[in-house]
Amino acid sequence: MVPDIGRGSRTHGLLVYLYGPGRREEHTDAHLVGSWDGFAPDPGRDASPDPDPQVTLARLAAALDLRVKQAGDRAPAKHVWHCSVRTAPGDRRLSDEEWNAVAQRIVHATGIAPDGDPDGCRWIVVRHADDHIHIVATLVRGDLRNPRLNYDFNKAQAVCRRIEKEMGLRRLNAGDGTAAKNPTSAEKFKAERTGRPETSRETLRDAVRQALAGAADEKEFFTRLREAGLRVKVRHAPSGDALGYNVALPGDRNRHGEPVWYPGSKLAPDLSLPKVRLRLADGTVEQEAALSAVEGRPEWSPPARARRSATDTAERAAVLLDSDGDDEEAAAQLAGVGELLDALAQTSPAATRAELAAAARAFERATRSYVRAEHADTRALRSAARGIVQAGGALGRGEDGGTTAMLVSTLVLVALAAARWHSARGHAQQAHAARQAAEHLRTAYHQAAATPMRVLHDQGRALPEAQRRAHEATLRAVLPEQGVQADGVSAKTDALVATLAQAEQAGHNPEALLKQAIDLRELDTAENVNDVLLWRLRRIAQLPAQPSEALRRPQAGTRPTKTSANYTSERNAPTAAPRTAVTDPRSRPPRH
């Protein structure tokens, strides 16, 4: 059950809308289901002789405004209190009597008309659909004082949570005041009218978050906003210092032809300029410094190298979230992971872009709670995000596509760790958002991993039988309780066996390497343990994430000698056509 509260100044205008056909003819059988005294005139079902709905509506508006007129100048300018209450999809249909009881509890809880108070505000309840009602009240009491409505939205939310439990309705997660502001009905109708898939507020929120991902300083942040095509207006103090900023979409104008500006703080609480400055104060390491630590083949592209580096950083963030460490540090990791997702979404291949963008948008809610992160270090994650943005757009094939799958596989576990962290602290909305992000990431992973997993599966099946059995024995010895099925179920272990064979060919000890991959962190939350281990092994052993389909196969009955010379030659052996560091600009997404 979702309440939505607003204020206005035109009682009659609001009633005309509620009793009218609606913007899309969606209002049906509008009628009162309750009022302050139970005797208010009903323009929808007036039973008086020769009723005129317009006359009855005027009488109802006059009755609601009576005390407002009596109070004169003492009445608030926005004296109309409007609260819509909607049941969740799938809930049963409530009767008029039940909706009246719901409304009475809400006006009591919020202070509009407390039970037993003869001087409470006047209010009515209008119903014109099966799943919601509208409560309209005028904010002048019988003693001509204004009601005390402190935290009315929070109080309405709390009473709705109790009503859900008592009436057997779907129980929604309680809010904590840290969520971004939802688009208004007017913004949604405008988006539909202009053919936009989403409201300007939602588009701008995503664009600002992507511009912030990995930005080195305030100047770069504003430059990225302009490069993304947004209109930007910075508010300055007399001293010249920036006080805040507003953004607008090109072509988005109001009825007067002026741009519709949104302050950063109205897009999301953590996008105000002071909050942006706190995040930028951590600083970032330049992309080259972050990528210099990533060894690999010279033909690997900058996007591939950036994703490998980010995978190591994401693994450490997951470990921090699973530990019982400092809450401020964990909250900072969540903010950093949000930036990493924003960076990945804007540079990802077309095949995975939609799901990664949906994951970033869902996880945005998981980055904010009452746990503050002002003094924690996010430089590693911000550097990883910066490296991904500066490396440019990744292709959906080759090493770019393989390392995208490698990183997304790890981010699934990070999102699940974030859900557990929030659940342990009672952050229901944030935990739900993290789980939603994990589902989108799983879908993106399956899209990105399809080709490399198929190639590895084929290579595993093509291994000589003796070599294959040796690696399956290693799996059974090292993973007796991890759910890895190696007893002849080749379809589930082909890719993992191929990876062990390639690691051995590169000079590694398969058993030692497998133990190292297991020790990185827990595997209990992995949907597919084999896949998680496969990507860890390929990352630790510096194997290509997207192996060549023409990979040289060892001869039957032979084992490579584990020498550094062989290891070096294997690493330098070309497995695909070399890529240059600079890709075709037409293949890249716009720079943010």
CSV table of C-alpha atoms in Angstrom, one decimal, residues 241-564:
chain,number,residue,atom,x,y,z
A,241,ASP,CA,32.5,29.7,-5.6
A,242,ALA,CA,30.0,27.3,-6.9
A,243,LEU,CA,27.0,26.8,-4.6
A,244,GLY,CA,25.1,24.2,-6.6
A,245,TYR,CA,24.1,23.2,-10.1
A,246,ASN,CA,21.0,22.5,-12.2
A,247,VAL,CA,20.7,20.3,-15.3
A,248,ALA,CA,18.1,20.1,-18.1
A,249,LEU,CA,17.5,18.0,-21.1
A,250,PRO,CA,17.7,19.8,-24.5
A,251,GLY,CA,14.2,20.4,-25.8
A,252,ASP,CA,12.5,19.8,-22.4
A,253,ARG,CA,10.6,23.0,-21.8
A,254,ASN,CA,7.7,24.2,-19.7
A,255,ARG,CA,4.5,25.9,-20.9
A,256,HIS,CA,6.4,29.2,-21.1
A,257,GLY,CA,9.1,27.8,-23.4
A,258,GLU,CA,11.7,27.8,-20.7
A,259,PRO,CA,14.1,24.9,-19.9
A,260,VAL,CA,12.9,22.6,-17.1
A,261,TRP,CA,15.8,22.7,-14.7
A,262,TYR,CA,16.4,20.1,-12.0
A,263,PRO,CA,18.8,20.7,-9.1
A,264,GLY,CA,21.2,17.8,-8.4
A,265,SER,CA,19.7,17.3,-4.9
A,266,LYS,CA,16.2,16.8,-6.5
A,267,LEU,CA,17.5,14.0,-8.7
A,268,ALA,CA,18.9,12.0,-5.8
A,269,PRO,CA,20.1,13.0,-2.2
A,270,ASP,CA,23.7,12.1,-3.0
A,271,LEU,CA,23.8,14.1,-6.2
A,272,SER,CA,23.8,17.6,-4.6
A,273,LEU,CA,27.0,19.5,-5.1
A,274,PRO,CA,28.2,19.2,-1.5
A,275,LYS,CA,27.7,15.4,-1.6
A,276,VAL,CA,29.4,15.3,-5.0
A,277,ARG,CA,32.4,17.2,-3.6
A,278,LEU,CA,32.6,14.8,-0.7
A,279,ARG,CA,33.0,11.9,-3.1
A,280,LEU,CA,35.4,13.7,-5.3
A,281,ALA,CA,37.6,14.6,-2.3
A,282,ASP,CA,38.8,11.0,-2.1
A,283,GLY,CA,40.6,11.5,-5.4
A,284,THR,CA,41.4,8.9,-8.0
A,285,VAL,CA,44.4,7.3,-9.4
A,286,GLU,CA,45.0,7.9,-13.1
A,287,GLN,CA,43.9,5.2,-15.5
A,288,GLU,CA,47.5,4.4,-16.5
A,289,ALA,CA,48.5,3.7,-12.9
A,290,ALA,CA,45.6,1.4,-12.3
A,291,LEU,CA,46.2,-0.5,-15.5
A,292,SER,CA,49.9,-0.8,-15.1
A,293,ALA,CA,49.4,-3.4,-12.4
A,294,VAL,CA,47.5,-5.6,-14.8
A,295,GLU,CA,49.8,-8.0,-16.6
A,296,GLY,CA,48.7,-9.6,-19.7
A,297,ARG,CA,49.3,-10.0,-23.4
A,298,PRO,CA,50.2,-6.9,-25.4
A,299,GLU,CA,47.3,-7.4,-27.8
A,300,TRP,CA,44.7,-7.1,-25.0
A,301,SER,CA,42.8,-3.9,-25.6
A,302,PRO,CA,42.5,-1.0,-23.0
A,303,PRO,CA,38.8,-1.9,-22.3
A,304,ALA,CA,39.8,-5.5,-21.6
A,305,ARG,CA,42.7,-4.5,-19.3
A,306,ALA,CA,40.5,-2.1,-17.5
A,307,ARG,CA,37.9,-4.8,-16.8
A,308,ARG,CA,40.5,-7.2,-15.5
A,309,SER,CA,41.7,-4.5,-13.1
A,310,ALA,CA,38.2,-3.7,-12.0
A,311,THR,CA,37.4,-7.4,-11.3
A,312,ASP,CA,40.2,-7.6,-8.7
A,313,THR,CA,38.9,-4.4,-7.1
A,314,ALA,CA,35.3,-5.7,-7.1
A,315,GLU,CA,36.5,-9.0,-5.4
A,316,ARG,CA,38.0,-7.0,-2.6
A,317,ALA,CA,34.8,-4.9,-2.2
A,318,ALA,CA,32.8,-8.1,-1.8
A,319,VAL,CA,35.2,-9.4,0.9
A,320,LEU,CA,34.8,-6.1,2.8
A,321,LEU,CA,31.0,-6.3,2.6
A,322,ASP,CA,31.0,-9.8,3.9
A,323,SER,CA,33.3,-9.0,6.8
A,324,ASP,CA,32.2,-7.6,10.2
A,325,GLY,CA,34.2,-4.4,9.6
A,326,ASP,CA,33.4,-0.7,9.9
A,327,ASP,CA,30.0,0.2,8.6
A,328,GLU,CA,31.2,3.5,7.2
A,329,GLU,CA,33.8,1.6,5.2
A,330,ALA,CA,31.2,-0.8,3.9
A,331,ALA,CA,28.9,2.1,2.9
A,332,ALA,CA,31.7,3.7,1.0
A,333,GLN,CA,32.3,0.4,-0.9
A,334,LEU,CA,28.6,0.4,-1.9
A,335,ALA,CA,28.9,3.9,-3.3
A,336,GLY,CA,32.1,2.9,-5.2
A,337,VAL,CA,30.4,-0.2,-6.6
A,338,GLY,CA,27.6,2.0,-7.8
A,339,GLU,CA,30.1,4.2,-9.7
A,340,LEU,CA,31.7,1.0,-11.2
A,341,LEU,CA,28.3,-0.2,-12.4
A,342,ASP,CA,27.6,3.3,-13.9
A,343,ALA,CA,30.9,3.2,-15.7
A,344,LEU,CA,30.4,-0.3,-17.0
A,345,ALA,CA,26.8,0.4,-18.2
A,346,GLN,CA,27.9,3.4,-20.4
A,347,THR,CA,30.9,1.5,-22.0
A,348,SER,CA,29.4,-2.0,-22.3
A,349,PRO,CA,28.8,-3.9,-25.6
A,350,ALA,CA,25.3,-3.4,-27.1
A,351,ALA,CA,24.3,-7.0,-26.2
A,352,THR,CA,24.6,-6.4,-22.5
A,353,ARG,CA,24.0,-2.6,-22.3
A,354,ALA,CA,20.3,-2.7,-21.4
A,355,GLU,CA,20.7,-5.2,-18.6
A,356,LEU,CA,23.8,-3.5,-17.1
A,357,ALA,CA,22.0,-0.1,-17.3
A,358,ALA,CA,19.0,-1.7,-15.4
A,359,ALA,CA,21.4,-3.2,-12.8
A,360,ALA,CA,23.1,0.2,-12.3
A,361,ARG,CA,19.7,1.9,-11.9
A,362,ALA,CA,18.5,-0.7,-9.4
A,363,PHE,CA,21.8,-0.7,-7.4
A,364,GLU,CA,21.6,3.1,-7.1
A,365,ARG,CA,19.0,2.6,-4.3
A,366,ALA,CA,21.4,0.3,-2.5
A,367,THR,CA,24.1,2.9,-2.4
A,368,ARG,CA,22.2,5.1,0.1
A,369,SER,CA,21.2,4.5,3.7
A,370,TYR,CA,21.5,6.2,7.1
A,371,VAL,CA,25.0,4.8,7.4
A,372,ARG,CA,27.3,7.6,6.3
A,373,ALA,CA,30.5,7.1,4.3
A,374,GLU,CA,32.1,10.5,4.4
A,375,HIS,CA,35.5,9.5,5.9
A,376,ALA,CA,36.0,6.1,4.2
A,377,ASP,CA,38.4,5.5,1.2
A,378,THR,CA,36.8,4.7,-2.2
A,379,ARG,CA,39.9,5.5,-4.3
A,380,ALA,CA,40.3,1.9,-5.6
A,381,LEU,CA,36.7,1.5,-6.8
A,382,ARG,CA,36.7,5.1,-8.2
A,383,SER,CA,40.0,4.4,-10.0
A,384,ALA,CA,38.5,1.2,-11.5
A,385,ALA,CA,35.5,3.2,-12.7
A,386,ARG,CA,37.7,5.9,-14.1
A,387,GLY,CA,39.8,3.3,-15.9
A,388,ILE,CA,36.7,1.7,-17.6
A,389,VAL,CA,35.4,5.1,-18.7
A,390,GLN,CA,38.8,6.3,-20.1
A,391,ALA,CA,39.4,3.0,-21.9
A,392,GLY,CA,36.3,3.6,-24.0
A,393,GLY,CA,33.6,1.4,-25.3
A,394,ALA,CA,34.2,-2.4,-25.3
A,395,LEU,CA,33.3,-4.7,-28.2
A,396,GLY,CA,31.0,-7.6,-27.6
A,397,ARG,CA,33.5,-10.1,-28.9
A,398,GLY,CA,37.0,-11.2,-28.3
A,399,GLU,CA,38.8,-10.3,-25.1
A,400,ASP,CA,36.5,-7.3,-24.6
A,401,GLY,CA,33.5,-9.6,-24.4
A,402,GLY,CA,35.2,-12.2,-22.3
A,403,THR,CA,36.5,-9.7,-19.7
A,404,THR,CA,33.0,-8.2,-19.5
A,405,ALA,CA,31.7,-11.6,-18.5
A,406,MET,CA,34.6,-11.9,-16.1
A,407,LEU,CA,33.7,-8.6,-14.4
A,408,VAL,CA,29.9,-9.1,-14.4
A,409,SER,CA,30.3,-12.6,-12.8
A,410,THR,CA,32.1,-11.0,-9.9
A,411,LEU,CA,29.6,-8.1,-9.7
A,412,VAL,CA,26.8,-10.6,-9.2
A,413,LEU,CA,28.5,-11.8,-6.0
A,414,VAL,CA,29.1,-8.2,-4.9
A,415,ALA,CA,25.4,-7.3,-5.3
A,416,LEU,CA,24.4,-10.3,-3.2
A,417,ALA,CA,27.0,-9.4,-0.6
A,418,ALA,CA,25.4,-5.9,-0.6
A,419,ALA,CA,21.9,-7.4,-0.1
A,420,ARG,CA,23.2,-9.4,2.9
A,421,TRP,CA,24.9,-6.4,4.4
A,422,HIS,CA,21.7,-4.3,4.1
A,423,SER,CA,19.4,-7.1,5.4
A,424,ALA,CA,21.6,-7.5,8.5
A,425,ARG,CA,21.0,-3.8,9.3
A,426,GLY,CA,17.2,-3.7,8.5
A,427,HIS,CA,17.6,-1.8,5.3
A,428,ALA,CA,14.7,-3.5,3.5
A,429,GLN,CA,14.4,-1.3,0.4
A,430,GLN,CA,18.2,-1.2,-0.2
A,431,ALA,CA,18.4,-5.0,0.2
A,432,HIS,CA,15.6,-5.5,-2.3
A,433,ALA,CA,17.3,-3.1,-4.7
A,434,ALA,CA,20.6,-5.0,-4.4
A,435,ARG,CA,18.8,-8.3,-5.2
A,436,GLN,CA,17.2,-6.7,-8.2
A,437,ALA,CA,20.6,-5.6,-9.4
A,438,ALA,CA,21.9,-9.1,-9.0
A,439,GLU,CA,19.2,-10.5,-11.2
A,440,HIS,CA,19.9,-8.0,-14.0
A,441,LEU,CA,23.6,-8.7,-13.6
A,442,ARG,CA,22.9,-12.5,-14.0
A,443,THR,CA,21.1,-11.9,-17.2
A,444,ALA,CA,23.9,-9.7,-18.5
A,445,TYR,CA,26.4,-12.3,-17.5
A,446,HIS,CA,24.6,-15.0,-19.5
A,447,GLN,CA,24.6,-12.7,-22.5
A,448,ALA,CA,28.3,-11.8,-22.2
A,449,ALA,CA,29.5,-15.3,-21.4
A,450,ALA,CA,27.6,-17.2,-24.1
A,451,THR,CA,30.4,-17.2,-26.7
A,452,PRO,CA,33.5,-17.7,-24.4
A,453,MET,CA,31.7,-20.5,-22.5
A,454,ARG,CA,30.8,-22.3,-25.7
A,455,VAL,CA,34.4,-22.1,-27.0
A,456,LEU,CA,35.7,-23.4,-23.6
A,457,HIS,CA,33.1,-26.2,-23.6
A,458,ASP,CA,34.2,-27.4,-27.0
A,459,GLN,CA,37.9,-27.2,-26.0
A,460,GLY,CA,37.2,-29.3,-22.9
A,461,ARG,CA,35.4,-32.0,-24.8
A,462,ALA,CA,38.3,-32.1,-27.3
A,463,LEU,CA,41.0,-32.8,-24.7
A,464,PRO,CA,42.6,-36.3,-24.8
A,465,GLU,CA,40.8,-38.6,-22.4
A,466,ALA,CA,43.8,-39.2,-20.1
A,467,GLN,CA,44.3,-35.5,-19.6
A,468,ARG,CA,40.7,-34.9,-19.1
A,469,ARG,CA,40.4,-37.6,-16.4
A,470,ALA,CA,43.5,-36.2,-14.6
A,471,HIS,CA,41.9,-32.7,-14.3
A,472,GLU,CA,38.5,-34.2,-13.3
A,473,ALA,CA,40.4,-36.1,-10.5
A,474,THR,CA,41.9,-32.7,-9.4
A,475,LEU,CA,38.4,-31.2,-9.2
A,476,ARG,CA,37.1,-34.2,-7.1
A,477,ALA,CA,40.1,-33.9,-4.8
A,478,VAL,CA,40.0,-30.2,-4.2
A,479,LEU,CA,36.2,-29.6,-4.3
A,480,PRO,CA,34.6,-32.6,-2.6
A,481,GLU,CA,31.8,-30.4,-1.1
A,482,GLN,CA,31.5,-27.5,-3.5
A,483,GLY,CA,28.9,-29.0,-5.8
A,484,VAL,CA,31.2,-29.4,-8.8
A,485,GLN,CA,30.1,-32.5,-10.5
A,486,ALA,CA,33.1,-34.1,-12.3
A,487,ASP,CA,32.0,-37.7,-12.3
A,488,GLY,CA,31.3,-38.1,-16.0
A,489,VAL,CA,28.9,-35.1,-16.1
A,490,SER,CA,31.1,-33.5,-18.8
A,491,ALA,CA,28.6,-30.8,-19.8
A,492,LYS,CA,29.0,-29.1,-16.4
A,493,THR,CA,32.8,-29.3,-16.2
A,494,ASP,CA,34.0,-29.1,-19.8
A,495,ALA,CA,34.9,-25.4,-19.6
A,496,LEU,CA,36.5,-25.7,-16.2
A,497,VAL,CA,38.6,-28.7,-17.3
A,498,ALA,CA,39.7,-26.8,-20.4
A,499,THR,CA,40.8,-23.9,-18.2
A,500,LEU,CA,42.8,-26.1,-15.9
A,501,ALA,CA,44.4,-27.7,-19.0
A,502,GLN,CA,45.3,-24.3,-20.4
A,503,ALA,CA,46.7,-23.1,-17.0
A,504,GLU,CA,48.9,-26.2,-16.8
A,505,GLN,CA,50.0,-25.6,-20.4
A,506,ALA,CA,51.0,-22.0,-19.3
A,507,GLY,CA,53.2,-23.4,-16.5
A,508,HIS,CA,50.9,-23.4,-13.5
A,509,ASN,CA,50.1,-26.2,-11.0
A,510,PRO,CA,46.4,-26.9,-11.6
A,511,GLU,CA,45.7,-28.1,-8.0
A,512,ALA,CA,47.5,-25.2,-6.4
A,513,LEU,CA,45.9,-22.7,-8.7
A,514,LEU,CA,42.4,-24.2,-8.0
A,515,LYS,CA,43.0,-23.9,-4.2
A,516,GLN,CA,44.1,-20.2,-4.6
A,517,ALA,CA,40.9,-19.5,-6.6
A,518,ILE,CA,38.7,-21.1,-3.8
A,519,ASP,CA,40.5,-19.1,-1.1
A,520,LEU,CA,39.7,-15.7,-2.7
A,521,ARG,CA,36.2,-15.7,-1.0
A,522,GLU,CA,33.2,-17.9,-0.3
A,523,LEU,CA,31.3,-19.8,-3.0
A,524,ASP,CA,28.1,-20.4,-1.2
A,525,THR,CA,26.2,-17.6,-2.9
A,526,ALA,CA,27.3,-18.5,-6.4
A,527,GLU,CA,24.5,-19.6,-8.7
A,528,ASN,CA,27.1,-21.6,-10.7
A,529,VAL,CA,30.3,-22.5,-8.8
A,530,ASN,CA,32.0,-23.8,-11.9
A,531,ASP,CA,31.6,-20.5,-13.7
A,532,VAL,CA,32.8,-18.4,-10.7
A,533,LEU,CA,35.9,-20.6,-10.4
A,534,LEU,CA,36.6,-20.6,-14.1
A,535,TRP,CA,36.8,-16.8,-14.2
A,536,ARG,CA,38.9,-16.6,-11.1
A,537,LEU,CA,41.3,-19.2,-12.6
A,538,ARG,CA,41.6,-17.3,-15.9
A,539,ARG,CA,42.2,-14.1,-14.1
A,540,ILE,CA,44.8,-15.4,-11.7
A,541,ALA,CA,46.7,-17.4,-14.4
A,542,GLN,CA,46.4,-14.4,-16.8
A,543,LEU,CA,44.7,-16.6,-19.4
A,544,PRO,CA,42.7,-14.9,-22.2
A,545,ALA,CA,39.1,-14.4,-21.1
A,546,GLN,CA,38.0,-15.2,-24.6
A,547,PRO,CA,40.1,-18.1,-25.8
A,548,SER,CA,40.8,-18.6,-29.5
A,549,GLU,CA,38.7,-21.3,-31.1
A,550,ALA,CA,41.9,-22.5,-32.8
A,551,LEU,CA,43.8,-23.0,-29.5
A,552,ARG,CA,46.6,-25.5,-29.9
A,553,ARG,CA,45.6,-28.9,-28.4
A,554,PRO,CA,48.1,-31.0,-26.5
A,555,GLN,CA,48.8,-34.4,-28.0
A,556,ALA,CA,47.4,-37.5,-26.3
A,557,GLY,CA,49.6,-39.0,-23.7
A,558,THR,CA,51.9,-35.9,-23.4
A,559,ARG,CA,52.2,-33.3,-20.6
A,560,PRO,CA,53.9,-30.0,-21.1
A,561,THR,CA,57.0,-29.3,-19.0
A,562,LYS,CA,56.4,-26.6,-16.4
A,563,THR,CA,59.3,-24.3,-17.1
A,564,SER,CA,59.4,-20.5,-17.1
